[in-house]
Short mmCIF file of C-alpha atoms in Angstrom, two decimals:
data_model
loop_
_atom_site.label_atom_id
_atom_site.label_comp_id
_atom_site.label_asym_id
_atom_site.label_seq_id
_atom_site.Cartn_x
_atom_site.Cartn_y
_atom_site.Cartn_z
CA UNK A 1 0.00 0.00 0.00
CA UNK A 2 1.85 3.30 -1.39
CA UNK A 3 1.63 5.72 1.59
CA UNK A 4 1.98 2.90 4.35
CA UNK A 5 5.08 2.12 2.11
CA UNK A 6 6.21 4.85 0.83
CA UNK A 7 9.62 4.36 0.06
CA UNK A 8 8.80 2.97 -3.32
CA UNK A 9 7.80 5.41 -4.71
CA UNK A 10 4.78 4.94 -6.40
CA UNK A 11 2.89 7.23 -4.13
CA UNK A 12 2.78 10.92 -5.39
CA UNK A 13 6.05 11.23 -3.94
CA UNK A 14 4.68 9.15 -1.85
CA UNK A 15 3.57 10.04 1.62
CA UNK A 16 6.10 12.90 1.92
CA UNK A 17 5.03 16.08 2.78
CA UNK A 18 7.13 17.16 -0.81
CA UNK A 19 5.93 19.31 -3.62
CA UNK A 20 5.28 17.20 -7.18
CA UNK A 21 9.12 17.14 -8.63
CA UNK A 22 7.84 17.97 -12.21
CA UNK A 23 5.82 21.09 -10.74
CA UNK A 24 8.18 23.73 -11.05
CA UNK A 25 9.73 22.22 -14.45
CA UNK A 26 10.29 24.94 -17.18
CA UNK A 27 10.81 24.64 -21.04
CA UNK A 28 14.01 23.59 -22.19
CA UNK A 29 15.17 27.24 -22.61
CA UNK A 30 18.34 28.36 -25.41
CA UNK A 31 21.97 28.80 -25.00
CA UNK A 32 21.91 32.77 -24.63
CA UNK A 33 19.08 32.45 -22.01
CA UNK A 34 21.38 29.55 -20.05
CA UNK A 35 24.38 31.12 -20.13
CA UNK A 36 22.65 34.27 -18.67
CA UNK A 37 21.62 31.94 -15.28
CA UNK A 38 23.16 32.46 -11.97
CA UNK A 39 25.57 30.29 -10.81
CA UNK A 40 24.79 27.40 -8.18
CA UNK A 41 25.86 29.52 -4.92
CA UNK A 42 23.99 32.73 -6.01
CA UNK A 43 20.90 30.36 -6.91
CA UNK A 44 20.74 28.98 -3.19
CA UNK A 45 21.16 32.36 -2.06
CA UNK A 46 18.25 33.20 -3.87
CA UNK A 47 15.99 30.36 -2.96
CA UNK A 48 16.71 30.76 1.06
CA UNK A 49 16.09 34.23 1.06
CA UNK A 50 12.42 33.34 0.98
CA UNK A 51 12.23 32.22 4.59
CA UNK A 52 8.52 30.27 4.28
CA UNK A 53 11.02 28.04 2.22
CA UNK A 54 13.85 27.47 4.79
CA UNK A 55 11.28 26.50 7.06
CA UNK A 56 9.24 24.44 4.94
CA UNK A 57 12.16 22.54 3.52
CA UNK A 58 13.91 21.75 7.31
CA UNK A 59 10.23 20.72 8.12
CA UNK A 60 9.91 18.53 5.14
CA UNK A 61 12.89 16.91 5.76
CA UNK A 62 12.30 15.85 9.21
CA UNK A 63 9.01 14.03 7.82
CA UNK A 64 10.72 12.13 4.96
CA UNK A 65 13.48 11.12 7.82
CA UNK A 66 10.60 9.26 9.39
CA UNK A 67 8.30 8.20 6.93
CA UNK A 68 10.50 4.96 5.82
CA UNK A 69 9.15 3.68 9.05
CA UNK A 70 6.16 2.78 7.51
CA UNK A 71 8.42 0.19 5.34
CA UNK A 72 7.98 -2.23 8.31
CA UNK A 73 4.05 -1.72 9.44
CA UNK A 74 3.54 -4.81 7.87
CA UNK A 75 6.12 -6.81 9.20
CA UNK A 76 4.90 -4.86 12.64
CA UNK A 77 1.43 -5.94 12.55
CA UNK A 78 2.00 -9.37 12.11
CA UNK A 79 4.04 -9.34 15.06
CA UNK A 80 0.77 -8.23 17.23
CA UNK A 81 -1.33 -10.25 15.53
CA UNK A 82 0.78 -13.89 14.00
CA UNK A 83 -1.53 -15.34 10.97
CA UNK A 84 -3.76 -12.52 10.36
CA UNK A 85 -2.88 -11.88 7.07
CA UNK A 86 -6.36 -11.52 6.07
CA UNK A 87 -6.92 -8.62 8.74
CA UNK A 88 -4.46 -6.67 7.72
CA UNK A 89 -5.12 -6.92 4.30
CA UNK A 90 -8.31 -5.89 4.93
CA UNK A 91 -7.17 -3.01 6.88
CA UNK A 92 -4.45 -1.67 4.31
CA UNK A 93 -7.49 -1.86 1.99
CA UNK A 94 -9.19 0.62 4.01
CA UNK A 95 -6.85 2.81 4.75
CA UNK A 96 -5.92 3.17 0.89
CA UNK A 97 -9.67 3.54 -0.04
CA UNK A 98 -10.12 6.44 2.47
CA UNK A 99 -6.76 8.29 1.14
CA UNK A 100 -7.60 7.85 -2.33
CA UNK A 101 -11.30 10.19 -1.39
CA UNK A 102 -9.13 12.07 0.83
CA UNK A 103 -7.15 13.06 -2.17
CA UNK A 104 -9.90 13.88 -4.14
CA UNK A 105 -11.14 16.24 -1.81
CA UNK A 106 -7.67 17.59 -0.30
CA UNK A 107 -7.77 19.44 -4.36
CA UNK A 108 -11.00 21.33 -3.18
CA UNK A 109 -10.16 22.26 0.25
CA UNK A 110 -6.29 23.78 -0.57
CA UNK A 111 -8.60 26.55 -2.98
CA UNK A 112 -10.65 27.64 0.16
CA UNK A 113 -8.38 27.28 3.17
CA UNK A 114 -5.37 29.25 4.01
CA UNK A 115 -2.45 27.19 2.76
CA UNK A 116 -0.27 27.55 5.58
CA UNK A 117 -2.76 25.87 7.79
CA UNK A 118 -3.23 23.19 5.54
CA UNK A 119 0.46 22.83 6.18
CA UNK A 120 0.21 22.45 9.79
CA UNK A 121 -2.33 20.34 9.80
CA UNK A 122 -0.62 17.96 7.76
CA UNK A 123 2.67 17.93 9.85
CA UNK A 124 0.60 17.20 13.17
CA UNK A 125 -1.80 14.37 11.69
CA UNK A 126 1.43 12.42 10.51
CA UNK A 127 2.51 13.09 14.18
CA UNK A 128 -0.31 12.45 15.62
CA UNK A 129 -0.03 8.91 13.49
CA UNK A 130 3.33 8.16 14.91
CA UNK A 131 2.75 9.14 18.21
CA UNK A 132 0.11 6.65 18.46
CA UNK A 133 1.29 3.71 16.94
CA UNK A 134 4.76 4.50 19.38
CA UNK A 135 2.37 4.15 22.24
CA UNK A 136 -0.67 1.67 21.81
CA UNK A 137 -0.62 -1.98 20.38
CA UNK A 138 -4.40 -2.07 20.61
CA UNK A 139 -5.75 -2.84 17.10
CA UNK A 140 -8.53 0.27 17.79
CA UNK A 141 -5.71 2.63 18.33
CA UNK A 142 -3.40 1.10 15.38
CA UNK A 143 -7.03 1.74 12.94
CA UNK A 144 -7.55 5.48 14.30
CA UNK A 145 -3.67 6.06 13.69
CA UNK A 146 -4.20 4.75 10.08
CA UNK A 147 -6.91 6.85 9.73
CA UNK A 148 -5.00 10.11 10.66
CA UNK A 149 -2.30 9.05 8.37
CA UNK A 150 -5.16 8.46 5.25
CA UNK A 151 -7.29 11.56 5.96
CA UNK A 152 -4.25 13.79 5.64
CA UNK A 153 -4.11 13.36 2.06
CA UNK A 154 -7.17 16.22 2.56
CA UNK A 155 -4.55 18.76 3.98
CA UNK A 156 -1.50 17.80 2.22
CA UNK A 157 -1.95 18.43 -1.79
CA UNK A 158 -2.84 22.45 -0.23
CA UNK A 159 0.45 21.96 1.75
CA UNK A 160 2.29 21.22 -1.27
CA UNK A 161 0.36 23.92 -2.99
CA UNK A 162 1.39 26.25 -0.54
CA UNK A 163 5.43 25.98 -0.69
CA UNK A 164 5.19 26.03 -4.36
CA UNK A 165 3.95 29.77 -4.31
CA UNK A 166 6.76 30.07 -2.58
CA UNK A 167 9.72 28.86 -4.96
CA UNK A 168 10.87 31.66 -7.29
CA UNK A 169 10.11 30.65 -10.96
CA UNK A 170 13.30 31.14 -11.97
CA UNK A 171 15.09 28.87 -9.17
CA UNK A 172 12.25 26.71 -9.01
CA UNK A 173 13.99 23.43 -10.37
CA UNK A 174 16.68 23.70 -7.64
CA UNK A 175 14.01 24.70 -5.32
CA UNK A 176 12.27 21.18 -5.75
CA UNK A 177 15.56 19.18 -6.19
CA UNK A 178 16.37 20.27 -2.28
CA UNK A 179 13.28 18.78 -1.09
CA UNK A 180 14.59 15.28 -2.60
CA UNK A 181 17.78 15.13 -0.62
CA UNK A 182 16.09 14.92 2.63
CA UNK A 183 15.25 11.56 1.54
CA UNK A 184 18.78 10.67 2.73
CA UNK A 185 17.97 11.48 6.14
CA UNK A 186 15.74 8.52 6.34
CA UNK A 187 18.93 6.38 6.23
CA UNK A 188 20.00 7.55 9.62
CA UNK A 189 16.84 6.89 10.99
CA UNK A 190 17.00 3.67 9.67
CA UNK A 191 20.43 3.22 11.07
CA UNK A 192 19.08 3.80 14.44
CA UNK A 193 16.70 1.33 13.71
CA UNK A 194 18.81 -0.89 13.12
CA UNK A 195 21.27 -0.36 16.34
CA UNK A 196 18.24 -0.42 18.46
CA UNK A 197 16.61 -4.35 16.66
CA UNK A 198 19.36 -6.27 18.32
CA UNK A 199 19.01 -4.64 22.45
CA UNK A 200 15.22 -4.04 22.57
CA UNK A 201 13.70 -6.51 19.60
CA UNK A 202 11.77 -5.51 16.57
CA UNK A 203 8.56 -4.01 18.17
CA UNK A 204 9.71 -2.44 20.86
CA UNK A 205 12.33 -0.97 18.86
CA UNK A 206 9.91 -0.17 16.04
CA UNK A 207 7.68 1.79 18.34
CA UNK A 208 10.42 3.79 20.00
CA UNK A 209 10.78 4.77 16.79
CA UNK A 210 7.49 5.94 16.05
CA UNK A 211 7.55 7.61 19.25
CA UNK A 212 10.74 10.09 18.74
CA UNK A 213 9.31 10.36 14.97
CA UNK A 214 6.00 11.91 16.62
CA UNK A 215 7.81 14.35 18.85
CA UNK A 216 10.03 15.32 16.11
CA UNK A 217 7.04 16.03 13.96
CA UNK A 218 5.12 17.47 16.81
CA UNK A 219 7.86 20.47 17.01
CA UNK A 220 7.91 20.60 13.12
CA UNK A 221 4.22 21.68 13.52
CA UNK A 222 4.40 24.01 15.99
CA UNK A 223 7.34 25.45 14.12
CA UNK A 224 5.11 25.84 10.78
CA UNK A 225 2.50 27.49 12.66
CA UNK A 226 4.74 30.23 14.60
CA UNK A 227 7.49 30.75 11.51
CA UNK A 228 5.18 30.46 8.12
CA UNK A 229 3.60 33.49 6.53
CA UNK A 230 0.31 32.82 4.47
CA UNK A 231 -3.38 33.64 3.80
CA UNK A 232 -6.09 32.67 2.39
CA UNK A 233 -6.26 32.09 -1.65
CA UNK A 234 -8.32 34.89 -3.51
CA UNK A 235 -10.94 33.18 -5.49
CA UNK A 236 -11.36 34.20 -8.95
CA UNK A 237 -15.06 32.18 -10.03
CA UNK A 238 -17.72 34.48 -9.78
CA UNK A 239 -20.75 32.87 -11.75
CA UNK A 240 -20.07 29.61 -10.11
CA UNK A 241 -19.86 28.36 -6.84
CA UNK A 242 -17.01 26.46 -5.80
CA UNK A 243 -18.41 23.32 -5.39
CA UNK A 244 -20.33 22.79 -8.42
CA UNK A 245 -16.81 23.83 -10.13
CA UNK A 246 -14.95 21.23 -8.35
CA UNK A 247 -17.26 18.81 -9.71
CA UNK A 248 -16.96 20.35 -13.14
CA UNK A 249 -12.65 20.42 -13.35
CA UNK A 250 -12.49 17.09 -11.43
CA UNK A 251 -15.00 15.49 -14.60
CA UNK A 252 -13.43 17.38 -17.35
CA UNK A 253 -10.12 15.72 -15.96
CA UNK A 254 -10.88 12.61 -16.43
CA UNK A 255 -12.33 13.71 -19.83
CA UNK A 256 -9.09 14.55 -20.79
CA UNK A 257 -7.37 11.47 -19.02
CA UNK A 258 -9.66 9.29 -21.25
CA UNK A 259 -9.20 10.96 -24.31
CA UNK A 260 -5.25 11.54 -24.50
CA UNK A 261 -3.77 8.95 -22.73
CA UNK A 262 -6.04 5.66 -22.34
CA UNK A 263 -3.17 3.39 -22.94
CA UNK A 264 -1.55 4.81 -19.71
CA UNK A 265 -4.82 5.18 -17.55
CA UNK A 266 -5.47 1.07 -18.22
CA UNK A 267 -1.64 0.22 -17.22
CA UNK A 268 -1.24 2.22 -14.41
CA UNK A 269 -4.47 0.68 -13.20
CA UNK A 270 -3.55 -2.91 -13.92
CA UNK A 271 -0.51 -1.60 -12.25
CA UNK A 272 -1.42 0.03 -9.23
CA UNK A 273 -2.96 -3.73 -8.33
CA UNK A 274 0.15 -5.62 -9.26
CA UNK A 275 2.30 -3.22 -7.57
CA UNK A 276 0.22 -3.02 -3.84
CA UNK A 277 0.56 -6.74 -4.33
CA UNK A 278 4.15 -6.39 -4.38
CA UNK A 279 4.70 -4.22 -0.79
CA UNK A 280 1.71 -5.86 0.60
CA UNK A 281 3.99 -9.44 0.23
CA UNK A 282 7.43 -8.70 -0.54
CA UNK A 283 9.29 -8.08 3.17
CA UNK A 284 6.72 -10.64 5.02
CA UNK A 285 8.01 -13.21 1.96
CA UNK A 286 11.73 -12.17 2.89
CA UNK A 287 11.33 -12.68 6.36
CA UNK A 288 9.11 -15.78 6.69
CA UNK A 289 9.78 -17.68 3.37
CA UNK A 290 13.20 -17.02 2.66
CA UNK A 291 14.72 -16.29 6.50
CA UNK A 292 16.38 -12.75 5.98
CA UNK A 293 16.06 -11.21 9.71
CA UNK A 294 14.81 -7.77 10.62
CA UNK A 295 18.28 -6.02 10.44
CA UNK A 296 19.40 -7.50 7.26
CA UNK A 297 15.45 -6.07 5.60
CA UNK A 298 16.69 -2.72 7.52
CA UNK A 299 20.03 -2.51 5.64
CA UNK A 300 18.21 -3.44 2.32
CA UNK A 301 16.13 -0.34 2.77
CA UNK A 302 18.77 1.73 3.62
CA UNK A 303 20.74 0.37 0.38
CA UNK A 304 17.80 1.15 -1.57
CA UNK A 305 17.65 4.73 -0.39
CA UNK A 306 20.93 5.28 -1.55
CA UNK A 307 20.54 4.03 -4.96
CA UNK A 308 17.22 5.64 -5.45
CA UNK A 309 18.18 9.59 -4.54
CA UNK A 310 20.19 10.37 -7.29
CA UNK A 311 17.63 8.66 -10.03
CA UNK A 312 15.24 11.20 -8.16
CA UNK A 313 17.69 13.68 -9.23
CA UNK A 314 18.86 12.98 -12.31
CA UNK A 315 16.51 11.04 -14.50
CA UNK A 316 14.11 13.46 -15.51
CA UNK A 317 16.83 14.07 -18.62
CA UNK A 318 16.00 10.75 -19.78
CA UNK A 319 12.72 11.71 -21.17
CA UNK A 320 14.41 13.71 -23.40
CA UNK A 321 16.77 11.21 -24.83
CA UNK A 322 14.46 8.23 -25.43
CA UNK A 323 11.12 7.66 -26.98
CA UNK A 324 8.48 6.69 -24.67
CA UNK A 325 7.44 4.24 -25.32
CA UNK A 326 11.10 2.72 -25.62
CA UNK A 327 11.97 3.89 -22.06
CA UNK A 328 8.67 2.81 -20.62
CA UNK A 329 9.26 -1.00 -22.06
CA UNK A 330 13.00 -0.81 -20.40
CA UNK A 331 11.98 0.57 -17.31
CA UNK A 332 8.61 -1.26 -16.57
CA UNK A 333 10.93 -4.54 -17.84
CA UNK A 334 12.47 -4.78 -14.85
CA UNK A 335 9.30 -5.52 -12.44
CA UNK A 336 9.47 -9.38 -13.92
CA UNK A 337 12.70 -9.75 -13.21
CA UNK A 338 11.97 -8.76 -9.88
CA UNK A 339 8.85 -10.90 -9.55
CA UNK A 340 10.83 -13.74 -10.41
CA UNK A 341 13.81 -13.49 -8.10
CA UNK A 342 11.88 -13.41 -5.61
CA UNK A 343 10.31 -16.40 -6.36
CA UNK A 344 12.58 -18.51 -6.64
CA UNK A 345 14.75 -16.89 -3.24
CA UNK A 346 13.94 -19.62 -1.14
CA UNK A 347 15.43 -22.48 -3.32
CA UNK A 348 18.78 -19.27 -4.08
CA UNK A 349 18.28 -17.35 -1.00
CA UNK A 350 22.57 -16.32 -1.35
CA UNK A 351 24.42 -15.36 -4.51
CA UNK A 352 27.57 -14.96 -2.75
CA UNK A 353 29.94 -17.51 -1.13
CA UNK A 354 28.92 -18.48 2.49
CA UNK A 355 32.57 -16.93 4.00
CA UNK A 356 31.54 -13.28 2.16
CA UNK A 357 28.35 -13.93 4.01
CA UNK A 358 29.77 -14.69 7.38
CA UNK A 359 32.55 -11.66 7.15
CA UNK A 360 29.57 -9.12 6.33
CA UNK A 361 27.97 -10.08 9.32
CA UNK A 362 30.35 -10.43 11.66
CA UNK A 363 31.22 -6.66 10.99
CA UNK A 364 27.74 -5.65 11.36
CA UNK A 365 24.44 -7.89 11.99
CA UNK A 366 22.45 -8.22 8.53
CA UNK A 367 25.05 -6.57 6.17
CA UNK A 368 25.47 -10.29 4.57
CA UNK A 369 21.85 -9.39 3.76
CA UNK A 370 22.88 -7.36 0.72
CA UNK A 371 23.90 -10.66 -0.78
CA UNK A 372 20.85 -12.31 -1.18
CA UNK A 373 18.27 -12.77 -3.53
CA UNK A 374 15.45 -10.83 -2.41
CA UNK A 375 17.97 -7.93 -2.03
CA UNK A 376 18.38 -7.63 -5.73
CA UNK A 377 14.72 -8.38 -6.20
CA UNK A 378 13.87 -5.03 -3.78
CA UNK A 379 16.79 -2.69 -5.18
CA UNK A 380 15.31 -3.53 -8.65
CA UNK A 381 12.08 -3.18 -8.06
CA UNK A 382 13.04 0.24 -6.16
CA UNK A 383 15.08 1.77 -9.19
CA UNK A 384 11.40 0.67 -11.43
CA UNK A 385 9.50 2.29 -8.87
CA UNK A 386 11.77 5.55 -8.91
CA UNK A 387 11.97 6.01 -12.98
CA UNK A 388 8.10 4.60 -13.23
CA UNK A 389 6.78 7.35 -10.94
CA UNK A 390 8.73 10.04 -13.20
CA UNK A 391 7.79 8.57 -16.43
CA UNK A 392 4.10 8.78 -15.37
CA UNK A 393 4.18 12.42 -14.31
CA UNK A 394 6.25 13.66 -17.44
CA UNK A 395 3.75 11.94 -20.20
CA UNK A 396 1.21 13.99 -18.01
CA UNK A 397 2.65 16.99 -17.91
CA UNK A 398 4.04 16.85 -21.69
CA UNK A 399 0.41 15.83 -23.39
CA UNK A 400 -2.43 17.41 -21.33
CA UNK A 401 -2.85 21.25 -20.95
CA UNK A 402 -0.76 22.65 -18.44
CA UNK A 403 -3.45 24.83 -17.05
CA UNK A 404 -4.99 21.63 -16.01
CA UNK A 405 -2.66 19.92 -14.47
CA UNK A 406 -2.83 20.05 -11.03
CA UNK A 407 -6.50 18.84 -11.49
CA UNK A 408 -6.01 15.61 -13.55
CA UNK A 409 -2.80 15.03 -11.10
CA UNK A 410 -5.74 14.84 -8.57
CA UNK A 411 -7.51 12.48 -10.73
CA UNK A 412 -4.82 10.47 -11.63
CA UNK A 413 -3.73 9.19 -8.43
CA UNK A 414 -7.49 9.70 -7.21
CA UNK A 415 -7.73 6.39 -9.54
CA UNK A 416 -4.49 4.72 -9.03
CA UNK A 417 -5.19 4.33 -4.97
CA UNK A 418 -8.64 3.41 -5.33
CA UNK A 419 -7.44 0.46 -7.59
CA UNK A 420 -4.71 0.12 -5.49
CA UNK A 421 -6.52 0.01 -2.33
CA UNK A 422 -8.11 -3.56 -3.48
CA UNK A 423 -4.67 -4.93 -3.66
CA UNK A 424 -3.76 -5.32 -0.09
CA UNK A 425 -6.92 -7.47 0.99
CA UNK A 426 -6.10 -9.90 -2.13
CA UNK A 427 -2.62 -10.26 -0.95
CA UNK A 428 -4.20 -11.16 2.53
CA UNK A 429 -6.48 -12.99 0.87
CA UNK A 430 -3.71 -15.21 -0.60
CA UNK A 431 -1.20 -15.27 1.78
CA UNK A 432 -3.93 -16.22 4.09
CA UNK A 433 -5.25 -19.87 2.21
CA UNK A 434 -2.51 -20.16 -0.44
CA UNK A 435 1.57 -20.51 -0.50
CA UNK A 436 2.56 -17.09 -0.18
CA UNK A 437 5.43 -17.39 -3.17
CA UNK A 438 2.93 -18.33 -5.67
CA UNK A 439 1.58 -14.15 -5.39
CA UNK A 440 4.70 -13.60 -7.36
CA UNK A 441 3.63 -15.56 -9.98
CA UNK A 442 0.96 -13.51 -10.06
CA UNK A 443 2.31 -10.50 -10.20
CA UNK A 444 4.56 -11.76 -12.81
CA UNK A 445 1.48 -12.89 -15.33
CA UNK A 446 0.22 -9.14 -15.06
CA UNK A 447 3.70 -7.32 -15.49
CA UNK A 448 3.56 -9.57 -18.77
CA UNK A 449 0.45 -8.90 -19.72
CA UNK A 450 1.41 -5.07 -19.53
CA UNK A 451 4.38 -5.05 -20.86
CA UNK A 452 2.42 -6.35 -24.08
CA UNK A 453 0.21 -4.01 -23.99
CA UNK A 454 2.52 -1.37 -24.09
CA UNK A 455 4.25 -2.65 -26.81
CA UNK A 456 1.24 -2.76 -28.67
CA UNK A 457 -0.92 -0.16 -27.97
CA UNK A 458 1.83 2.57 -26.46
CA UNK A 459 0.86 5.02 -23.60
CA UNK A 460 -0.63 7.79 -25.42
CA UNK A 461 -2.98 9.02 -28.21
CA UNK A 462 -0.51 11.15 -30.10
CA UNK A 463 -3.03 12.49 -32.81
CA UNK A 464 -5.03 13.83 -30.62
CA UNK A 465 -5.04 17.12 -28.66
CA UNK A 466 -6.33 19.27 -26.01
CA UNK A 467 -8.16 21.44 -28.22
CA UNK A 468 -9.78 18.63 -30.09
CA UNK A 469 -10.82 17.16 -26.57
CA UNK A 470 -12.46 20.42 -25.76
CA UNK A 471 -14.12 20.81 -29.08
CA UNK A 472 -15.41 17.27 -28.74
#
């Protein structure tokens, strides 16, 4: 489930608290207008002289350190409750399905509310999420803290609204790029996690977590509401009321979204299934099926981190080097491979000698984890998720009106989750009354399936155009 597990990125950026990384993205601009830019020093200048963005971005950046917590809920909740694979399925589903209307309605509420408390809000619901789940094991208490954690998705698209008013247009791709560093932090919260494992045990250690996460957060939201500056937005309809034009943008979006790019709406829901399959599965496979131990699924995820960053940095170039289609068949490619490797883990749980094994661990508990099966299986499937995410947001913003972005972005992922959200309960579903390995499989036979029909039908409907939607 994306924003339980957010560290693949298939959530809008995922749970973060982060603008969209493509919203700030200008036309590639000519050689007299590039060599007229300021240089990298004078830029940062620039962009931290606007203090609602110093103290949005340190605030951001202490949520992403924490949100890779949510990696283990899974893991977690099986640990409260041994076997119920079916209840939390069913609860992941829930939690998704109340996000993805959350969502929707977050799109309405950031053009009627003063941004900056939208902001706040969302900071102290995520802390108010992690300070419960660091205190109570009762499942009541574990379902409100899910809730808080879903019905932020109502505060937080105005909270990413909010800093992007914020971002001068002419530094605004640096601007963005900062909030993706603060990813990294989430390794040395990780690292503490995984100090902490071996002395106090997973949950305890898990929820200790939580608990410094939610008093971390707690001071990031007091912070936003004493430091930011902000008011309300000035609305501009006048014949119209508000609601009646939310309902109007939200079903000419999907007009559009049906129109223009079909052959990506039916993958990414086909998709969105396959993949909450995947993190609903993959760790509780690892650490059941195949025997990898808390730690060494800690130092995967802190591996993963590391390789993913920089793609989130750098591979928005690549859309302008390949054909799409091309670079969606290589990058969605790798999900199979994935799919498979994990399959077959427990029969090739090691691809490295046992002594290379033993040495890695004997310098550090779960390091030998890095050479196993299901590590290549996650860093792979991380790197897909990193490039997929940013493939789906630039075919968006490059072949539907840019005035309506923001609204089919809303859309988009409004249909995505509430695909997604069945996903969880049918990995339950099957981990509960089948072999557990055999979801792979699964997932396998679909990333097939879609990799044919992108090959055959392509992503997009290149002849036609906004204006021809509109006319039609």
């Amino acid at each position: 489930m994306k924003f339980i597990q957010q560290s693949d990125e298939r959530s809008e950026v995922d749970l973060d608290d982060e603008p969209d990384l493509l919203a700030g993205q200008k036309p590639i601009e000519s050689d007299d207008t590039i060599k007229e830019r300021p240089g990298l020093r004078e830029s940062i200048r620039a962009v931290f002289s606007w203090r609602n963005y110093s103290v949005y971005l340190s605030t951001a950046w202490t949520f992403s350190a924490f949100s890779y917590l949510g990696l283990f809920f899974n893991l977690y909740f099986l640990e409260l409750y041994p076997g119920g694979y079916l209840l939390l399925g069913a609860v992941l589903s829930l939690t998704s399905l109340v996000a993805s209307i959350s969502r929707l309605g977050g799109g309405y509420v950031g053009d009627v509310v003063n941004r900056k408390h939208l902001s706040v809000v969302a900071m102290f619901m995520m802390a108010i999420y992690n300070l419960i789940l660091g205190i109570s094991i009762e499942f009541t208490w574990i379902l409100i803290a899910l809730m808080f954690l879903s019905t932020m998705e109502i505060f937080k698209g105005g909270s990413s609204a909010f800093i992007m008013d914020n971002i001068p247009k002419e530094h605004s791709g640096l601007g963005l790029s900062l909030f993706q560093i603060g990813r990294v932090l989430g390794i040395f919260t990780l690292a503490a996690f995984v100090i902490l494992t071996p002395i106090l045990g997973f949950g305890q250690s898990l929820r200790l977590m939580f608990l410094i996460g939610g008093l971390f957060l707690i001071i990031t939201s007091i912070a936003r509401a004493i430091l930011l500056k902000g008011k309300a937005p000035e609305l501009k309809r006048e014949s119209i009321s508000l609601p009646r034009a939310f309902y109007q943008d939200n079903k000419r979006a999907v007009s559009l979204l049906l129109k223009m790019v079909p052959g990506l709406l039916a993958v990414v829901v086909i998709d969105s299934v396959s993949d909450a399959l995947f993190r609903f599965g993959s760790y509780i496979y690892i650490y059941e099926e195949v025997g990898i131990e808390i730690p060494g699924i800690i130092i995967m995820s802190i591996v993963t981190i590391v390789i993913s960053v920089p793609l989130l940095l750098g591979a928005g170039r690549l859309s302008d080097r390949y054909d799409v289609k091309k670079l969606a068949l290589i990058v969605y490619s790798v999900v199979p491979i994935s799919a498979i490797l994990l399959f077959v883990s427990p029969m090739f749980p090691y691809w490295a000698p046992i002594s290379i094994i033993n040495g890695a661990e004997s310098m550090m508990e779960g390091l030998g984890a890095i050479f196993s099966t299901p590590f290549l299986a996650i860093v792979m499937k991380s790197v897909n998720d990193t490039l997929w995410l940013l493939l789906l947001l630039i075919i968006i913003k490059k072949n539907l009106p840019r005035q309506d972005t923001s609204k089919i972005l809303s859309v988009f992922w409004f249909i995505i989750w509430m695909c997604a959200s069945i996903g969880p309960y049918l990995g339950g579903f099957f981990f509960q009354y089948f072999y557990s390995g055999d979801l792979f499989l699964v997932i396998l036979v679909l990333n097939i399936l879609l990799l044919g029909w992108i090959s055959k039908q392509g992503l997009i409907t290149e002849h036609i155009t906004a204006e021809t939607v509109n006319n039609g």
